[in-house]
Every structure is written in structure tokens, then in C-alpha cells.
PDB file of C-alpha atoms and ligand atoms in Angstrom:
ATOM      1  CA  UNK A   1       0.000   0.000   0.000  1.00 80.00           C
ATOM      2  CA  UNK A   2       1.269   3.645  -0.654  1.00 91.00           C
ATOM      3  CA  UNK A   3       0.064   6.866  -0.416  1.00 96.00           C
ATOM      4  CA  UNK A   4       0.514   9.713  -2.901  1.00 97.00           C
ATOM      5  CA  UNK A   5       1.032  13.194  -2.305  1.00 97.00           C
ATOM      6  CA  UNK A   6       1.037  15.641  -5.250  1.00 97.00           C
ATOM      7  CA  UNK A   7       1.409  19.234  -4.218  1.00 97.00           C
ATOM      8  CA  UNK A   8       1.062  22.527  -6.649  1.00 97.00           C
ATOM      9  CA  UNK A   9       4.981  23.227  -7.254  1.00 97.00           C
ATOM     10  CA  UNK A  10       8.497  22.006  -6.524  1.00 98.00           C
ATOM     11  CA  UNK A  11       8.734  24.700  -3.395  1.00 98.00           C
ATOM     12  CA  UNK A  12       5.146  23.961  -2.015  1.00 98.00           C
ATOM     13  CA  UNK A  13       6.973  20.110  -2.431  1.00 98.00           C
ATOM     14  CA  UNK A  14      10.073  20.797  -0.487  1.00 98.00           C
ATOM     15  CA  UNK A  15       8.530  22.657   2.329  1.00 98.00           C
ATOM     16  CA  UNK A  16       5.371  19.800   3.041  1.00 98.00           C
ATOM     17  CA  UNK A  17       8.427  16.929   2.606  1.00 98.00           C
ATOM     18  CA  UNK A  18      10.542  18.965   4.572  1.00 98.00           C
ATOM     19  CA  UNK A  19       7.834  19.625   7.411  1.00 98.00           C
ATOM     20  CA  UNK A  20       7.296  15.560   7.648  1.00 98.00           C
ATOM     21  CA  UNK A  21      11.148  14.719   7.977  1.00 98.00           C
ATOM     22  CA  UNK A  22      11.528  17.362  10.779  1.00 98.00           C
ATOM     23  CA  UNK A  23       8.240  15.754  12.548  1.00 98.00           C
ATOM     24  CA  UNK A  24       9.981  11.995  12.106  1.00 98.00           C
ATOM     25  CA  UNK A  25      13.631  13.309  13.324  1.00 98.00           C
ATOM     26  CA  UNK A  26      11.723  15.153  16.082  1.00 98.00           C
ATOM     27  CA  UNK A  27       9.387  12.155  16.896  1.00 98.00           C
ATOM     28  CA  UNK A  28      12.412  10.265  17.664  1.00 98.00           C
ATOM     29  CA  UNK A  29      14.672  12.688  19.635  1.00 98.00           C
ATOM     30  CA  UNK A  30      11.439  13.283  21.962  1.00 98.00           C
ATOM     31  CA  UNK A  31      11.823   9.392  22.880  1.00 97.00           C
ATOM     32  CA  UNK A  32      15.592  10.271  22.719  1.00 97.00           C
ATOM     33  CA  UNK A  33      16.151   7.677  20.125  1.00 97.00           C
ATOM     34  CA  UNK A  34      18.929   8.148  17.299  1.00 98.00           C
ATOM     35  CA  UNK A  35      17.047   8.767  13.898  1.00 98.00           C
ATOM     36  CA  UNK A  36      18.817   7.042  10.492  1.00 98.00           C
ATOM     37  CA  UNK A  37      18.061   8.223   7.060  1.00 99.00           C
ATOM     38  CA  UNK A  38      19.314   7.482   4.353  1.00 99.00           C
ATOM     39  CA  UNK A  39      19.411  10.866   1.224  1.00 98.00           C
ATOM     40  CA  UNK A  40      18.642  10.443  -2.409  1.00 98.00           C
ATOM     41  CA  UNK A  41      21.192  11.716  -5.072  1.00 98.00           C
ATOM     42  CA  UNK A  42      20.729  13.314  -8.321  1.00 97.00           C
ATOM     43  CA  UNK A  43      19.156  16.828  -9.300  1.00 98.00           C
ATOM     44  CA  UNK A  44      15.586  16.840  -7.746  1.00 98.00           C
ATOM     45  CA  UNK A  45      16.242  16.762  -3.740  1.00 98.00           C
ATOM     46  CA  UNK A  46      19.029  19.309  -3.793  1.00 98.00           C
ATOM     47  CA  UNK A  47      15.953  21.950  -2.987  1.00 98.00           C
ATOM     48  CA  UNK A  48      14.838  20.058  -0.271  1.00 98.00           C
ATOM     49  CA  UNK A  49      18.349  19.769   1.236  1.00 98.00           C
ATOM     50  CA  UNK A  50      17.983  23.618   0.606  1.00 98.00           C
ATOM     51  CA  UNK A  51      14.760  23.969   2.840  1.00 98.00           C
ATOM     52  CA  UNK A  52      15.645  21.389   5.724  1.00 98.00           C
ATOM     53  CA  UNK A  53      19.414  23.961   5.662  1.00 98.00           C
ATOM     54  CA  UNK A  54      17.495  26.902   5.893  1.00 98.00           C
ATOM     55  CA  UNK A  55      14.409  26.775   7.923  1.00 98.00           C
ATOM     56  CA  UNK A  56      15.141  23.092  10.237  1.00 98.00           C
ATOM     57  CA  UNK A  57      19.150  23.741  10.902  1.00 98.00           C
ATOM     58  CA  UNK A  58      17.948  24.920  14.307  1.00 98.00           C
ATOM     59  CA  UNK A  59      13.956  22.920  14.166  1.00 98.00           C
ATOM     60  CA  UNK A  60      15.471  19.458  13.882  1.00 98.00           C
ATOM     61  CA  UNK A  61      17.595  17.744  16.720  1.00 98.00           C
ATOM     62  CA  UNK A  62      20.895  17.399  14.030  1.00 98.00           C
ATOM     63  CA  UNK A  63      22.945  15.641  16.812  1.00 98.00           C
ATOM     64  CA  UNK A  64      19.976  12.564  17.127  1.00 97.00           C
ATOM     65  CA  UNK A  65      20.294  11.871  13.637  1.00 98.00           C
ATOM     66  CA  UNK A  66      22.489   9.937  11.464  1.00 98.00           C
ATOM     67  CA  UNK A  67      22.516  11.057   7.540  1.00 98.00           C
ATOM     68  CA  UNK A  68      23.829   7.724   5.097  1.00 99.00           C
ATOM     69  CA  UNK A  69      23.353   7.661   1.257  1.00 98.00           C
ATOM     70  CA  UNK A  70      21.006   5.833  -0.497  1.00 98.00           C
ATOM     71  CA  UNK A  71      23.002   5.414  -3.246  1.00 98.00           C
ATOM     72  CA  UNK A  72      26.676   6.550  -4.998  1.00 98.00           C
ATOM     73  CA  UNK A  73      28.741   7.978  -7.518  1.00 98.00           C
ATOM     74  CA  UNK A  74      32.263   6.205  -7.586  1.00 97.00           C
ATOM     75  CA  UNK A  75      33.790   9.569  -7.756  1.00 97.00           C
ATOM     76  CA  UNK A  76      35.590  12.008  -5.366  1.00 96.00           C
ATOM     77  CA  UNK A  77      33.262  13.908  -2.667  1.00 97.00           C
ATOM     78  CA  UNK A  78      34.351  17.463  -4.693  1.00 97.00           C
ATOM     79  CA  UNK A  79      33.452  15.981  -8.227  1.00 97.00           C
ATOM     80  CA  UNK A  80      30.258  17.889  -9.691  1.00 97.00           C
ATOM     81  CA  UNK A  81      28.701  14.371  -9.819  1.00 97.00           C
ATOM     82  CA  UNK A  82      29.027  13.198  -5.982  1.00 98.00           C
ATOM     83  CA  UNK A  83      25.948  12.969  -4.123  1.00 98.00           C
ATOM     84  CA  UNK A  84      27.762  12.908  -1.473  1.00 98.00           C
ATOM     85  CA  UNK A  85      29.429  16.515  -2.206  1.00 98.00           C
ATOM     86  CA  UNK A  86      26.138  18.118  -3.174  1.00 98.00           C
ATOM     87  CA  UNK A  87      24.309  16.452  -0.038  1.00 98.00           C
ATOM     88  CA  UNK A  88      27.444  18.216   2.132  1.00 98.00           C
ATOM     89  CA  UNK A  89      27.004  21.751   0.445  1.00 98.00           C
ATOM     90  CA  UNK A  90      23.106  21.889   0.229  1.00 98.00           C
ATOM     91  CA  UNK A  91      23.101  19.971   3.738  1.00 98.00           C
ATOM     92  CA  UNK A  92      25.838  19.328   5.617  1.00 98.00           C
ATOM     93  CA  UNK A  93      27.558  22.320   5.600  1.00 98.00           C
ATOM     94  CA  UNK A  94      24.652  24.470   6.500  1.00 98.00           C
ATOM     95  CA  UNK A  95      23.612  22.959   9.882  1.00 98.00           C
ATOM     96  CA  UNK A  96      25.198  21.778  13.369  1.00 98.00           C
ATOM     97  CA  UNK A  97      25.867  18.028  13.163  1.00 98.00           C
ATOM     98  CA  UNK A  98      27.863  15.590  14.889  1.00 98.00           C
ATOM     99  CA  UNK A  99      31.118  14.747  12.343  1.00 98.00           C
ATOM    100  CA  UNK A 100      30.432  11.044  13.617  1.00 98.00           C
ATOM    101  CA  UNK A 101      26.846  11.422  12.807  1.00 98.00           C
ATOM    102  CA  UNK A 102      27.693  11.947   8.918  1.00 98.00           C
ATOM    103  CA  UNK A 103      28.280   8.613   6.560  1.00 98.00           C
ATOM    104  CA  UNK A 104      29.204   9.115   3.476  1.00 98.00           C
ATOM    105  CA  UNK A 105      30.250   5.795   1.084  1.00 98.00           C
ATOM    106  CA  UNK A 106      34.072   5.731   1.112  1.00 96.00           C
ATOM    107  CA  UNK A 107      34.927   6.164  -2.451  1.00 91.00           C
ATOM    108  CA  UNK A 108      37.987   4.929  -3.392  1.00 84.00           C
ATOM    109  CA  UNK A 109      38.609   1.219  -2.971  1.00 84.00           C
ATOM    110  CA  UNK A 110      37.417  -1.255  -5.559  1.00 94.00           C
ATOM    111  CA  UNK A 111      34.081  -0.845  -6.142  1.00 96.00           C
ATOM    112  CA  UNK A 112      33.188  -4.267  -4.224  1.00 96.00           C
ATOM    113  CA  UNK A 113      34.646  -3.204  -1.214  1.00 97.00           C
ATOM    114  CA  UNK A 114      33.721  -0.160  -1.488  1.00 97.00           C
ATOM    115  CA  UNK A 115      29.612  -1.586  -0.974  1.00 98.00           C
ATOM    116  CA  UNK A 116      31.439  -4.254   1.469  1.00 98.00           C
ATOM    117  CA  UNK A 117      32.894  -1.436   3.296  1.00 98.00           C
ATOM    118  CA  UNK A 118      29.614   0.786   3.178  1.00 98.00           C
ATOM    119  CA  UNK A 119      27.758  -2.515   3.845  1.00 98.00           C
ATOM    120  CA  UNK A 120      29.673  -2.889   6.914  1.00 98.00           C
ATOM    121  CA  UNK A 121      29.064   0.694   8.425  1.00 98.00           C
ATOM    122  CA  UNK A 122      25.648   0.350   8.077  1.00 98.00           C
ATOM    123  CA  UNK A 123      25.093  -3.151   9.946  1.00 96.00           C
ATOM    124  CA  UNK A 124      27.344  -1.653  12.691  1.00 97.00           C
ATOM    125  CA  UNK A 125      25.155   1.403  13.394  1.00 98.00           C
ATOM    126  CA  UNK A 126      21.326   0.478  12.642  1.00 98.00           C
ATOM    127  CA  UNK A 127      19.202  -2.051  14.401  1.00 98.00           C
ATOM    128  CA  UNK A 128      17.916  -5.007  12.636  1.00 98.00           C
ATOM    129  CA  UNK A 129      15.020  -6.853  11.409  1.00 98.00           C
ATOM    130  CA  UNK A 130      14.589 -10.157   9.642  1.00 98.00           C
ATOM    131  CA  UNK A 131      18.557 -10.039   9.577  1.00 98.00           C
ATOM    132  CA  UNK A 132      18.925  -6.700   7.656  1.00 98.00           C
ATOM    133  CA  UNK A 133      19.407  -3.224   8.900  1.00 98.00           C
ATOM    134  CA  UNK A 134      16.441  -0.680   9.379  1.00 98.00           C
ATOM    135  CA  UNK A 135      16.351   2.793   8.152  1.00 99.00           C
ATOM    136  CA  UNK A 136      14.270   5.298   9.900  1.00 98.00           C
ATOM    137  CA  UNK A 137      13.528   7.359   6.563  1.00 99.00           C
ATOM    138  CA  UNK A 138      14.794   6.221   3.135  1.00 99.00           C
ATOM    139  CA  UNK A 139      14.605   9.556   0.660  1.00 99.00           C
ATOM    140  CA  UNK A 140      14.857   7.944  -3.579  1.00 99.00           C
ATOM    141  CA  UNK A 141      14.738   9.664  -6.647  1.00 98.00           C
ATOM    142  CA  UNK A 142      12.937   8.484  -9.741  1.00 98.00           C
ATOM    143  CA  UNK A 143      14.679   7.918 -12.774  1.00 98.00           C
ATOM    144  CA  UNK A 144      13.099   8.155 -16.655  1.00 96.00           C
ATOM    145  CA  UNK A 145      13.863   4.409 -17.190  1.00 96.00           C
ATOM    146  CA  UNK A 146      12.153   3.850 -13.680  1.00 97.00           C
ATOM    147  CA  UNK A 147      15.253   2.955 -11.504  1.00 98.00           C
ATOM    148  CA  UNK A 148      16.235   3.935  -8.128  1.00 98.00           C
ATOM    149  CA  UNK A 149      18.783   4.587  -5.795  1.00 98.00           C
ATOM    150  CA  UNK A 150      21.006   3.010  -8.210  1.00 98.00           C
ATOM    151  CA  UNK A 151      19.148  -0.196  -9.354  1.00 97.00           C
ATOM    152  CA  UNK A 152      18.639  -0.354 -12.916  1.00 97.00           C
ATOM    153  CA  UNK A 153      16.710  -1.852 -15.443  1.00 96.00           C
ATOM    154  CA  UNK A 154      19.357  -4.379 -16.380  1.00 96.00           C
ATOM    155  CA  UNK A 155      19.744  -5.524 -12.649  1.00 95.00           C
ATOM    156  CA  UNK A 156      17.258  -7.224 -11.385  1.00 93.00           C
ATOM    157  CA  UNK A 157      18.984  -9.244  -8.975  1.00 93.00           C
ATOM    158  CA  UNK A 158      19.260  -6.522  -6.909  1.00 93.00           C
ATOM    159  CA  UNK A 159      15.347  -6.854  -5.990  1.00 95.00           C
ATOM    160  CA  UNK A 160      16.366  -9.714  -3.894  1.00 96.00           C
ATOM    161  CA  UNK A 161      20.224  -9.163  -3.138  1.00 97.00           C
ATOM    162  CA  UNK A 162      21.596 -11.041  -0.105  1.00 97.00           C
ATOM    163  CA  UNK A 163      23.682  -7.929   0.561  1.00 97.00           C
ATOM    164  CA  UNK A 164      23.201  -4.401   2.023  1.00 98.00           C
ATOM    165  CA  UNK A 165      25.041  -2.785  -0.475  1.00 98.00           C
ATOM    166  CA  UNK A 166      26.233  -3.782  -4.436  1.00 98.00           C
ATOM    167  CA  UNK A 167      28.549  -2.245  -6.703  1.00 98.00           C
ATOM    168  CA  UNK A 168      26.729  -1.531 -10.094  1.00 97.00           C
ATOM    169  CA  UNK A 169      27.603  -0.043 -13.605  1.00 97.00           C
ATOM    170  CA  UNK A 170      25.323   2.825 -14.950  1.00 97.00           C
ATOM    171  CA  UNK A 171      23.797   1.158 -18.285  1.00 96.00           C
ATOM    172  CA  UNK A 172      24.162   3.958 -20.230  1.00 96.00           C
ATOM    173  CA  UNK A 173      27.524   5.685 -18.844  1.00 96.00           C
ATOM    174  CA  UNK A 174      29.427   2.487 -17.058  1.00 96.00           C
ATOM    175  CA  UNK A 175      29.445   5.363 -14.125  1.00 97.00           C
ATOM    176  CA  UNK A 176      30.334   2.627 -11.078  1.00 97.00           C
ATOM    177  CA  UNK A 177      28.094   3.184  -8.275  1.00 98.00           C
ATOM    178  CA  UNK A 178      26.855   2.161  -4.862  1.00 98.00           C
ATOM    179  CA  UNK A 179      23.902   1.245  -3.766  1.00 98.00           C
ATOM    180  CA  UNK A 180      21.461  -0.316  -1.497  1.00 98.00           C
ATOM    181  CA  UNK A 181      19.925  -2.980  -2.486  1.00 98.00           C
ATOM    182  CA  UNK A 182      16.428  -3.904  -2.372  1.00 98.00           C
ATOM    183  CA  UNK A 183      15.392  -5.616   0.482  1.00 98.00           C
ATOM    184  CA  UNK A 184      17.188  -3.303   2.787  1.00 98.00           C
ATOM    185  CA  UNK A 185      14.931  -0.306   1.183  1.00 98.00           C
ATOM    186  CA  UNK A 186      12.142  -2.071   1.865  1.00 98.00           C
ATOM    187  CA  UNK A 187      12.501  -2.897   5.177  1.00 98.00           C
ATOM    188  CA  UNK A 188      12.964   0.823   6.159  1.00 98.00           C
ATOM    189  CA  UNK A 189       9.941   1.801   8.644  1.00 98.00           C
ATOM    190  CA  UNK A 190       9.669   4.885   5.820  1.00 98.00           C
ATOM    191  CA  UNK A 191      10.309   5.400   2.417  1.00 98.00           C
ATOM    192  CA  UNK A 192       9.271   8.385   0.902  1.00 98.00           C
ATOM    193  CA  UNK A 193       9.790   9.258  -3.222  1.00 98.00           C
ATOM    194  CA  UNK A 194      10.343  12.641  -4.071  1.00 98.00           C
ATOM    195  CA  UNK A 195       9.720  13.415  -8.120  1.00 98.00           C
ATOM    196  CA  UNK A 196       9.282  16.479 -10.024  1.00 98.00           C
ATOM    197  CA  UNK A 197       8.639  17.446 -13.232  1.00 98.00           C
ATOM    198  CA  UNK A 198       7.081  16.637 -16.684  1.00 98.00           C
ATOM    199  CA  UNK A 199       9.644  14.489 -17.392  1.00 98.00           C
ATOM    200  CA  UNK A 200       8.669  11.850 -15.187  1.00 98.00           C
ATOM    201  CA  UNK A 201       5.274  12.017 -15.424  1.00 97.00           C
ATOM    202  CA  UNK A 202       4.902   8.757 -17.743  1.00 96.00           C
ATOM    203  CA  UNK A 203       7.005   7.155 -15.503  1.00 96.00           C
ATOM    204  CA  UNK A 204       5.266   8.197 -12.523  1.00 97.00           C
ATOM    205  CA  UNK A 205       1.912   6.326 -14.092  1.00 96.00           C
ATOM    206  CA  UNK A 206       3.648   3.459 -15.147  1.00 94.00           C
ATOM    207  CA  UNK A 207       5.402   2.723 -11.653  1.00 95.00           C
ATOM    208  CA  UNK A 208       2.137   3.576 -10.269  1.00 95.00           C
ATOM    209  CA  UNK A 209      -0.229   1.788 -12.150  1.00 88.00           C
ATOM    210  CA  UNK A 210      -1.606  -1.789 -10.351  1.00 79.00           C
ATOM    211  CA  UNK A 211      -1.165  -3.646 -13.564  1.00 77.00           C
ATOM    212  CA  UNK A 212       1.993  -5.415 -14.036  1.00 75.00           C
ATOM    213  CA  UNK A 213       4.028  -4.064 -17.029  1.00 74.00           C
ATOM    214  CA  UNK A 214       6.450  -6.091 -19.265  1.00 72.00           C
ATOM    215  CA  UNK A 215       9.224  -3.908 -18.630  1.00 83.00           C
ATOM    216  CA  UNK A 216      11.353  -4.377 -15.978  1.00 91.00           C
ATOM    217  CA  UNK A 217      10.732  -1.123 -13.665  1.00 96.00           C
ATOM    218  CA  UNK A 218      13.012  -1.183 -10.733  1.00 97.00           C
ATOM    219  CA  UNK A 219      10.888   1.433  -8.389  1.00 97.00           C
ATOM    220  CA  UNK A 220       7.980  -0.682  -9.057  1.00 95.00           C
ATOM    221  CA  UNK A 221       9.557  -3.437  -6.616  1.00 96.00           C
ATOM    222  CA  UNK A 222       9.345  -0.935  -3.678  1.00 97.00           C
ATOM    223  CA  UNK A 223       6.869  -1.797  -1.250  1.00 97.00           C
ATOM    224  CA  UNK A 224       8.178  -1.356   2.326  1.00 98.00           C
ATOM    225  CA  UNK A 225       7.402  -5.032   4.007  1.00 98.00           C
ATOM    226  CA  UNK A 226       6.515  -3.207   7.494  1.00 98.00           C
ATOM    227  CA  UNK A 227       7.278   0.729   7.183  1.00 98.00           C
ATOM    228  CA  UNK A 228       4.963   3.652   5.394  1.00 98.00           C
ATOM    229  CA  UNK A 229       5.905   4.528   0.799  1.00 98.00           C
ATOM    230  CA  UNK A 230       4.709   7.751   0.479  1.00 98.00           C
ATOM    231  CA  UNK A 231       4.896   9.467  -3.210  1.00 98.00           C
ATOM    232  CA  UNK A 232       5.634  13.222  -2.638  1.00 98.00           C
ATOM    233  CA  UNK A 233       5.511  14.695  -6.375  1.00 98.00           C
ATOM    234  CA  UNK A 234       4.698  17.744  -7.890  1.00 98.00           C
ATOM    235  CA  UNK A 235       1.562  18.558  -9.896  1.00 98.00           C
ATOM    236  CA  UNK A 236       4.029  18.188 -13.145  1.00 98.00           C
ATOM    237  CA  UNK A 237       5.583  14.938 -12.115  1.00 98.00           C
ATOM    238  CA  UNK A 238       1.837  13.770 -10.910  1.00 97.00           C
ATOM    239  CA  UNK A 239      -0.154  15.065 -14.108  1.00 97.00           C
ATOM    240  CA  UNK A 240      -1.422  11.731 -15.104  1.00 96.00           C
ATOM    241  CA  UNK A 241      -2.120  10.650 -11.284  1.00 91.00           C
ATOM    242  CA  UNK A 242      -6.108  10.852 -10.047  1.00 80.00           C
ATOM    243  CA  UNK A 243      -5.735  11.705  -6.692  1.00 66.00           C
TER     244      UNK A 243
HETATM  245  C1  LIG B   1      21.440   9.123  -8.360  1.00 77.33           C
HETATM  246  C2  LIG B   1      20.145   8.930  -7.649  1.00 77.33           C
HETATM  247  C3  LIG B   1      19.126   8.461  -8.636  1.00 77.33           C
HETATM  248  C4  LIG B   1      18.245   9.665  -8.858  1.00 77.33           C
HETATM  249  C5  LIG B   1      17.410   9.528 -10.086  1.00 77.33           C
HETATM  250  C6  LIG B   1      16.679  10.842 -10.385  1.00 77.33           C
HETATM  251  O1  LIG B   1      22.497   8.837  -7.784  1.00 77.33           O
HETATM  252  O2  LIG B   1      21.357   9.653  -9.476  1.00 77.33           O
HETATM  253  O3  LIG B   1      20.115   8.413  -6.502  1.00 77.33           O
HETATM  254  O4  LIG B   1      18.357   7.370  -8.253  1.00 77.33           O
HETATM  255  O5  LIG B   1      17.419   9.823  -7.714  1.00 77.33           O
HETATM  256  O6  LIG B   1      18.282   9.229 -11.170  1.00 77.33           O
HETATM  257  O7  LIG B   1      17.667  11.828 -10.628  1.00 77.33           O
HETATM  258  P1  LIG B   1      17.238  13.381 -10.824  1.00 77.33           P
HETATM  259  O8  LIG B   1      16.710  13.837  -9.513  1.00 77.33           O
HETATM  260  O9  LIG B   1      18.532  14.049 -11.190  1.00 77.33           O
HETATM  261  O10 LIG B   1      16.196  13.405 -11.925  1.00 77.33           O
END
């Protein structure tokens, strides 16, 4: 089961996905329990990295929460494609945070042990649940060929990967990445998509729609066994959805 929230623009967006993050985080702290979430990459949440630095630096409990990615670029943290280095200067570098409470993928090693290494953080810091970690929050983007995180189209063995994290190759670019994998998404107690724009749209409806499709649509295999999916999207992204 999901819900879906379309709202009228990408700022009315940011500030209602923003507002529910801050009431999680805060939700948390108030039973003085650490909060995990892990952020999307990519273009669209870099404005509501923008909000939660500007109006939650102070309105969120930074020091209960522990930010991880949901996904990689194999490249350094000041290369225009990191997630990690746009996450730090929309984010990071805007609001008081524990260093310690910050985990970034350590880019560097082979890509393997890179996600072994990633992998490895994770299951040391979050509880667990039918032998996998659990995520607070999981943030994902939505791709035009209907991946996420970084599962693709051409791997769907990642749906049900043994692993917490896999090294992958970006179909199109060979781009090496990291990312969770599948069953440790959807065993988060949240997952919430954030998608904007026209662009998506078709995508949106496709992922969306009840009927199985012939392709193979990575997002459509999220559907948290125990937490909340919520679709946050604009009115672009969500022009085909009937509320
Ligand atoms: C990444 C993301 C990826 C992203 C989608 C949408 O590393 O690129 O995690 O899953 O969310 O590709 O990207 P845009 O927001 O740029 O459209």
C-alpha cells in the first residue's frame, strides 16, 4: 500500500516533505532515540536539502540523527557528480551536526569493497530486522527508465540481493556506483519518493499503475514489508495521477 502526495509546485513540495522529515527526526529525539536516514542523489532533492538547511538547521535535533546515502557515484566527494558533495554543500555544511553522525560511502577502494565497506558501516550502526538493517527514513529519486537509488533496469537481482550494499555499472555511462539494495529499502519503517517534473510524469503512471508491465521497472519493486511509501511529487511529475 502507498500513499501519494502531489502538491502545486516544486517549493510547495520541499517545504510539506521537509515539514514531515523534521516531525519523524523530532518524533524520535522526543523518545531520545537516534534517527537514520538514508538521502537520495541526483538533481531533484538538492531543494529540499535547501529547505531542511534553511528553515530546520535549528527545528530538527541534528545531533539525534544519522545522515547515510542511499546510493553513490564512484567519484571524489568534490566531483560535480558526488551525491555525497552536493548532499554536504546543500546539507551538511549548512547545519550543526555531529562529524560522527555523517556517513558518506568511502569512495575509493574497488568498487566491491567499497559496498562491502559501506555494507559494513551500516550493519554496525542500525538495528535489525529479519537479519537486515532498518532505516528510519529512506529519501529515492525516480529515474526516466524507472530505476532507483542506483538499481537499474538491467539488474534485477538486486530486488532480492543477499547484501546491504552492491557495486553496479550505470547502463548507459558504465558510471560505477553504490547502492542499497532492495530488500534493505524495503525494510525501512519509511520510504518516501520525491519526483518532479514533466519528465517523469509517464514514468510516474507506469510505476504507479496496479497492472503489471512487461518492462522491468526497478521502483515498481518498492513496497516497504513493514514501514509507510509515500509518493511526494509535484503537480508536473503527478499530471497523469487521479488523486
Ligand atoms: C542518483 C540517484 C538516482 C536519482 C534519479 C533521479 O544517484 O542519481 O540516486 O536514483 O534519484 O536518477 O535523478 P534526478 O533527480 O537528477 O532526476
Amino acid at each position: 500500500m502507498h500513499q501519494v502526495k502531489v502538491l502545486s509546485s516544486e517549493e510547495i513540495l520541499a517545504e510539506e516533505l521537509a515539514k514531515e522529515i523534521a516531525l519523524k527526526i523530532n518524533s524520535s529525539a522526543n523518545s531520545l532515540k537516534p534517527f537514520s536516514i538514508a538521502l537520495a542523489g541526483g538533481s531533484t532533492p538538492k531543494l529540499l536539502y535547501s529547505v531542511l538547511a534553511e528553515k530546520y538547521a535549528e527545528l530538527i535535533p541534528w545531533n539525534f540523527t544519522n545522515i547515510f546515502m542511499g546510493d553513490e557515484r564512484c567519484v571524489p566527494f568534490n566531483h560535480p557528480e558526488s551525491n555525497f558533495g552536493m548532499i554536504k554543500k546543500a546539507l551538511i555544511n549548512k547545519i550543526r551536526i555531529p562529524e560522527a553522525n555523517i556517513h558518506p560511502v568511502k569512495i575509493g577502494a574497488e568498487p566491491e569493497e567499497a559496498a562491502n565497506n559501506y555494507s559494513e558501516v551500516i550493519d554496525s550502526i542500525l538495528p535489525r530486522r529479519d537479519g537486515m538493517p532498518v532505516f528510519d527514513l529512506i529519501i529515492l529519486g525516480l529515474g526516466e527508465d524507472g530505476h532507483t537509488a542506483s538499481v537499474f533496469p538491467d539488474r534485477p537481482d538486486l530486488i532480492n540481493s543477499k547484501l546491504t550494499c552492491e557495486a553496479v555499472r550505470h547502463p548507459q555511462t558504465g558510471q560505477c556506483r553504490i547502492t542499497l539494495t532492495f530488500p534493505v529499502i524495503n525494510n525501512a519503517n519509511a520510504v518516501f519518493f520525491l519526483v518532479t517534473g514533466e519528465k517523469k510524469a509517464a514514468m510516474v503512471r507506469e510505476i504507479l499503475n496496479e497492472k503489471p508491465g512487461s518492462e522491468m521497472l526497478p521502483a515498481k519493486y518498492i513496497d516497504p514489508v513493514y514501514g509507510i511509501l509515500v509518493w511526494f511529487m509535484d503537480e508536473n511529475a503527478g499530471r497523469f495521477i487521479t488523486p
